[in-house]
XYZ file of C-alpha atoms in Angstrom:
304
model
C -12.576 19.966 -13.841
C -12.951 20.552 -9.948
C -15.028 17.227 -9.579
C -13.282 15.071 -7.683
C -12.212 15.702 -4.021
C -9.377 13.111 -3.809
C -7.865 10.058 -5.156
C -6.627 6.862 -3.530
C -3.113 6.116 -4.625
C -2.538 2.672 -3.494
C -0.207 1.017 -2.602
C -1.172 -2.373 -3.945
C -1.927 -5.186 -2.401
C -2.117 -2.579 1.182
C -5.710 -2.651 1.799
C -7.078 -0.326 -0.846
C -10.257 -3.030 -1.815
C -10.865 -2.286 1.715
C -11.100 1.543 1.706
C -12.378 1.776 -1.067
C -15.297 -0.605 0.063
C -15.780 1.498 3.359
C -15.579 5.072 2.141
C -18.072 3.993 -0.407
C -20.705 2.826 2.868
C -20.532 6.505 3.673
C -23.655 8.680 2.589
C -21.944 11.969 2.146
C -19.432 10.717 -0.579
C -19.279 9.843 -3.961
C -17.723 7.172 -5.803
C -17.754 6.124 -9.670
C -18.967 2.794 -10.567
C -16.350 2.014 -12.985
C -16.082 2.620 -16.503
C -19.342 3.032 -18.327
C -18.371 1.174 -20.983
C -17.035 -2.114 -19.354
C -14.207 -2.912 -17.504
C -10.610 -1.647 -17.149
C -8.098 -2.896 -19.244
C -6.041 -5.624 -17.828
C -6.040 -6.530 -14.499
C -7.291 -4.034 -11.940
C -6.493 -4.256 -7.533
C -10.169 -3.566 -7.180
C -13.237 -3.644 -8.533
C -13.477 0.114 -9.359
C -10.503 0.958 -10.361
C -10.571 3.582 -13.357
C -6.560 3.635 -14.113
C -7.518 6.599 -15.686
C -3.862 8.318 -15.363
C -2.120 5.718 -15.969
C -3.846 3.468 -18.587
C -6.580 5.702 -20.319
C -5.280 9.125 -20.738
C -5.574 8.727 -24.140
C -9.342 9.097 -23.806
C -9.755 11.985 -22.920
C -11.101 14.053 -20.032
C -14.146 13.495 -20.834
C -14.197 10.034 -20.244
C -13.177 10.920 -17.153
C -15.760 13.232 -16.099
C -18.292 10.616 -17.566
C -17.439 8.392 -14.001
C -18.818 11.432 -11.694
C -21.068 12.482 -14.150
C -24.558 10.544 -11.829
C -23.063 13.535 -9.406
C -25.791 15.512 -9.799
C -25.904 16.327 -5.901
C -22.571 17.812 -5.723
C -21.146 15.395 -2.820
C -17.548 15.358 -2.512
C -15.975 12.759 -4.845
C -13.167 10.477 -5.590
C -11.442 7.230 -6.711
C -8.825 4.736 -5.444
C -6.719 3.088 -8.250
C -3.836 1.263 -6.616
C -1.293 1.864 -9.189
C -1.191 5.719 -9.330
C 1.553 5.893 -6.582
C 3.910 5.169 -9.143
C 2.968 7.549 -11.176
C 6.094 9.266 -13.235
C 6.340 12.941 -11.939
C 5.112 14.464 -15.705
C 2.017 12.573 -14.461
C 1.567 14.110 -11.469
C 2.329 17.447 -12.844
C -0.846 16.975 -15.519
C -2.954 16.006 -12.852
C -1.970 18.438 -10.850
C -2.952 21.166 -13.452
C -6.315 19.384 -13.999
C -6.786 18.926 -9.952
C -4.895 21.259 -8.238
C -7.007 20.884 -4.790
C -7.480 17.226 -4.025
C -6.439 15.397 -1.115
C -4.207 12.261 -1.494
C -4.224 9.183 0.378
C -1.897 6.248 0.670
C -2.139 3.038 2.286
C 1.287 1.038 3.108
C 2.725 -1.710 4.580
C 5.738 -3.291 5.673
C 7.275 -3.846 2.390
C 8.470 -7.730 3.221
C 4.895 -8.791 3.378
C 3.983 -6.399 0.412
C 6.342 -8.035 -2.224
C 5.222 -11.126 -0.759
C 1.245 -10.637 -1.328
C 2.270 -9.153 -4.702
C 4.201 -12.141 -5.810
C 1.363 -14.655 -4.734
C -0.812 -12.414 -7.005
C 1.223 -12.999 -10.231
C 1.460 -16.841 -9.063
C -2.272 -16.901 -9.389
C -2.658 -14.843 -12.392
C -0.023 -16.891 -14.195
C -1.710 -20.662 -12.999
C 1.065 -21.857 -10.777
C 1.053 -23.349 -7.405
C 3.454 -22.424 -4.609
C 5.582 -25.928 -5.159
C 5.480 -24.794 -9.059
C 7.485 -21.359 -8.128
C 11.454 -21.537 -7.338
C 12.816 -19.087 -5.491
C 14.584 -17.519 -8.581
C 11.049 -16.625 -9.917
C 10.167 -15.151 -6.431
C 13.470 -13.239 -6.167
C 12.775 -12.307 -9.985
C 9.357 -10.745 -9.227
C 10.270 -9.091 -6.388
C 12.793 -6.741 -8.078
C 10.645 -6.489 -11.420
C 10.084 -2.621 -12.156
C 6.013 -2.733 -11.038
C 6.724 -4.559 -7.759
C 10.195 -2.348 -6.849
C 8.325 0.771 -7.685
C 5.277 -0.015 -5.461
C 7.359 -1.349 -2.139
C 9.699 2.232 -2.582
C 7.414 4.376 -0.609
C 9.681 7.055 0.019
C 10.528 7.546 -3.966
C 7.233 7.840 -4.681
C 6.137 9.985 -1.926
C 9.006 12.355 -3.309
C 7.530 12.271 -6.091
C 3.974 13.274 -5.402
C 5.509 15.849 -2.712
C 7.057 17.708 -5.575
C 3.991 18.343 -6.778
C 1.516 18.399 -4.179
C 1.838 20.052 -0.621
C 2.809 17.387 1.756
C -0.462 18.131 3.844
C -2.604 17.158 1.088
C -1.289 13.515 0.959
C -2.279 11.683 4.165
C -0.378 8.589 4.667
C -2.027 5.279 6.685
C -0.225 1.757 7.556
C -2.163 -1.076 6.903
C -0.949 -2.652 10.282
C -3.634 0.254 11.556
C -6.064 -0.850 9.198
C -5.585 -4.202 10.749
C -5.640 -2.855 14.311
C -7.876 0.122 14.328
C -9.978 -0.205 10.815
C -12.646 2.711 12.689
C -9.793 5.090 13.202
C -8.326 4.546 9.857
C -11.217 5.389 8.191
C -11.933 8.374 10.820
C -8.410 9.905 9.858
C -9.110 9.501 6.147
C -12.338 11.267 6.000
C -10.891 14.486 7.847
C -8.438 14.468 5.302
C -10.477 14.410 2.509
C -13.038 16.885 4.196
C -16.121 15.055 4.950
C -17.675 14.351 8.157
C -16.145 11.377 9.723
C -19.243 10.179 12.720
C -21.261 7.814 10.155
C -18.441 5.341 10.696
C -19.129 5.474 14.057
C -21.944 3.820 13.096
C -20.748 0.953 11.324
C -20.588 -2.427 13.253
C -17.259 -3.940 13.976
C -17.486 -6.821 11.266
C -18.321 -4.694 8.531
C -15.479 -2.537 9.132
C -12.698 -5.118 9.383
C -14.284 -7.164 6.427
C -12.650 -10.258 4.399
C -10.693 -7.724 1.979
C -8.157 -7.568 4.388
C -7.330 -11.129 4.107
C -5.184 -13.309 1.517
C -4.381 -16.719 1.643
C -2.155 -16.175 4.708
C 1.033 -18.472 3.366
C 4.219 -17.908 5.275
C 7.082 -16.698 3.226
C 9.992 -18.908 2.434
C 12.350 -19.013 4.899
C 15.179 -18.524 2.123
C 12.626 -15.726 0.462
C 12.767 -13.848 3.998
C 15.784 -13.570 4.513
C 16.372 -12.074 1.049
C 13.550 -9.786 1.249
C 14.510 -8.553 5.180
C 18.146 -7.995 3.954
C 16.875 -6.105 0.946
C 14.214 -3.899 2.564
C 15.605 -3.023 6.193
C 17.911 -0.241 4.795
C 15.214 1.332 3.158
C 12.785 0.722 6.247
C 15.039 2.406 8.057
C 16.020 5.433 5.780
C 11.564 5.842 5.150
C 11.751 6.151 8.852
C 13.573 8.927 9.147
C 11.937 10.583 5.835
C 8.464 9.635 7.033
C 9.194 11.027 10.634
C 7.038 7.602 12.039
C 8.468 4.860 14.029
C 8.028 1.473 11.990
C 9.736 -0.459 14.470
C 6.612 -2.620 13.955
C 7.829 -3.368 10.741
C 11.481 -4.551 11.943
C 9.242 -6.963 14.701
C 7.197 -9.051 11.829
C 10.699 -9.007 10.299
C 12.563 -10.735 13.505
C 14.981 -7.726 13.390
C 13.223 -7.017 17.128
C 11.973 -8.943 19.901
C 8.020 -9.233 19.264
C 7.313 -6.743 22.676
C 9.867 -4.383 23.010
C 11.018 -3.964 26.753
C 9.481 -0.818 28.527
C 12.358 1.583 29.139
C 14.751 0.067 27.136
C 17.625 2.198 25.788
C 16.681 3.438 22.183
C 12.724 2.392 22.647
C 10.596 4.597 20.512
C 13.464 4.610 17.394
C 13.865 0.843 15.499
C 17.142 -0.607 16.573
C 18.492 -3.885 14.965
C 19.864 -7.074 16.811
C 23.808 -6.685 16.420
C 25.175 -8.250 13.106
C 21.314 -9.458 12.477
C 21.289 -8.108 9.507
C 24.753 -8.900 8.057
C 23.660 -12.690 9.173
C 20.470 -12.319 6.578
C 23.058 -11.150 3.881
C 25.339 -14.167 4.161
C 22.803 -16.539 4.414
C 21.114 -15.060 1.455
C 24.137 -15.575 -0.513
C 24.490 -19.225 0.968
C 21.040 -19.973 -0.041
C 21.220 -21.204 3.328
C 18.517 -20.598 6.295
C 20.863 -22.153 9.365
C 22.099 -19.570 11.542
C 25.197 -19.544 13.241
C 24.148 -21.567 17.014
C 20.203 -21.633 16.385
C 17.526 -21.460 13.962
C 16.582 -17.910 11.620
C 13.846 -15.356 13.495
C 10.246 -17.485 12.415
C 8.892 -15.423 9.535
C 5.002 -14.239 9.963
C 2.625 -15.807 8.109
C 1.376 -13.506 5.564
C -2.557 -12.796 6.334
C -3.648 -10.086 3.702
């Protein structure tokens, strides 16, 4: 079953709508419409998302093959379902028999602003308003199984590296996406093998298009701090597993002044303001956003 070339393996609510949208503008790829016989069950992160390892196994390979199956050129293929990063590792072993040779990619982004975006969504889905939500519910969602499992980007890249060879999962931020959406996709079609110039074609505004966008709400101040005292160990301990600076990460989190100072001892490696984060842990337990002699670090506004 050598038909597909790679998969797309989230995370969600990172900016997979978006790649999947732009790697399907280029001519020498192919990707599957969706299910030929109607839509996905439950709710999907984009439009063409098959879910077939994780929701339709039980039909078969076959229905698989029947999404690549208009083909009939032989172009190099593939599909993006946002959900397959946390895929348990039998999983990844079956897919692994059936597609030994594809290449992997995997969008991310600071996880803060990823629980975030994924709690709005299941806000939305279940009719409430911001004002309707408490902060339990928030703090609730944030640490149910789906959401904890998508924001752990190192456990699940263990996962798919214990399968895969590490060079056949590429790895993009979504902060690049936002930044550099040409170079992105550049990167991702070298990865996957296909010739990368016909987005050098593409005009600006079709490249950084609305999918990148949510409805841009800032995060609770109280929410913040929990989620930046939460996620800033594990920031730190990807860093080191990933081999990347994210001090980027620790500066939308107002662990780090916004421009770090040229030359400054420790610039290139994340470093946190002394007792920062302990601060965020007390006032988490406090329920209380006053900091000692001044106001909490302003949290971003969330924009995708």
């Amino acid at each position: 079953m050598a038909m597909l070339t790679f998969l797309g393996i989230g995370a969600q609510t990172c900016g997979t709508p978006w790649l999947d949208a732009n790697l399907r503008r280029h001519p020498g790829l192919y990707m599957p419409e969706g299910p030929p016989d109607g839509p996905s069950d439950g709710p999907s992160d984009g439009p063409k998302d098959l879910h077939f390892w994780d929701r339709h196994r039980h039909r078969g390979l076959d229905w698989y093959r029947g999404h690549f199956a208009a083909n009939t050129d032989g172009r190099p293929a593939g599909e993006i379902t946002a959900t397959y990063a946390g895929l348990e590792p039998a999983v990844i072993h079956a897919m692994h028999e059936t597609l030994p040779d594809i290449r992997i990619v995997y969008l991310i982004r600071n996880p803060v602003r990823r629980a975030w975006s994924s709690a709005r969504i299941a806000l939305a889905r279940a009719e409430m308003t911001l004002e309707d939500a408490s902060d339990a519910w928030f703090i609730d969602h944030f640490h149910s199984r789906a959401s904890s499992v998508q924001s752990d980007y190192e456990h699940c890249l263990r996962r798919w590296t214990g399968v895969y060879p590490r060079d056949h999962i590429h790895v993009e931020l979504f902060d690049d996406v936002l930044a550099d959406p040409r170079g992105v996709l550049k990167r991702c079609a070298r990865h996957i093998g296909i010739d990368p110039r016909p987005f050098d074609d593409m005009p600006d505004e079709t490249l950084a298009d609305a999918s990148t966008h949510g409805p841009g709400d800032s995060i609770r101040p109280s929410l913040h701090a929990h989620l930046v005292a939460h996620f800033t160990p594990r920031i730190r301990a990807f860093e080191d597993y990933l081999g990347r600076d994210l001090s980027v990460w620790h500066r939308q989190n107002g662990l780090l002044p916004a421009t770090p100072r040229r030359g400054a001892k420790g610039a290139g490696r994340t470093a946190t303001r002394p007792g920062l984060l302990a601060w965020f842990r007390r006032a988490v337990a406090a329920n209380d956003p006053e900091t000692p002699g001044g106001s909490p670090p302003r949290p971003d506004r969330d924009d995708s």
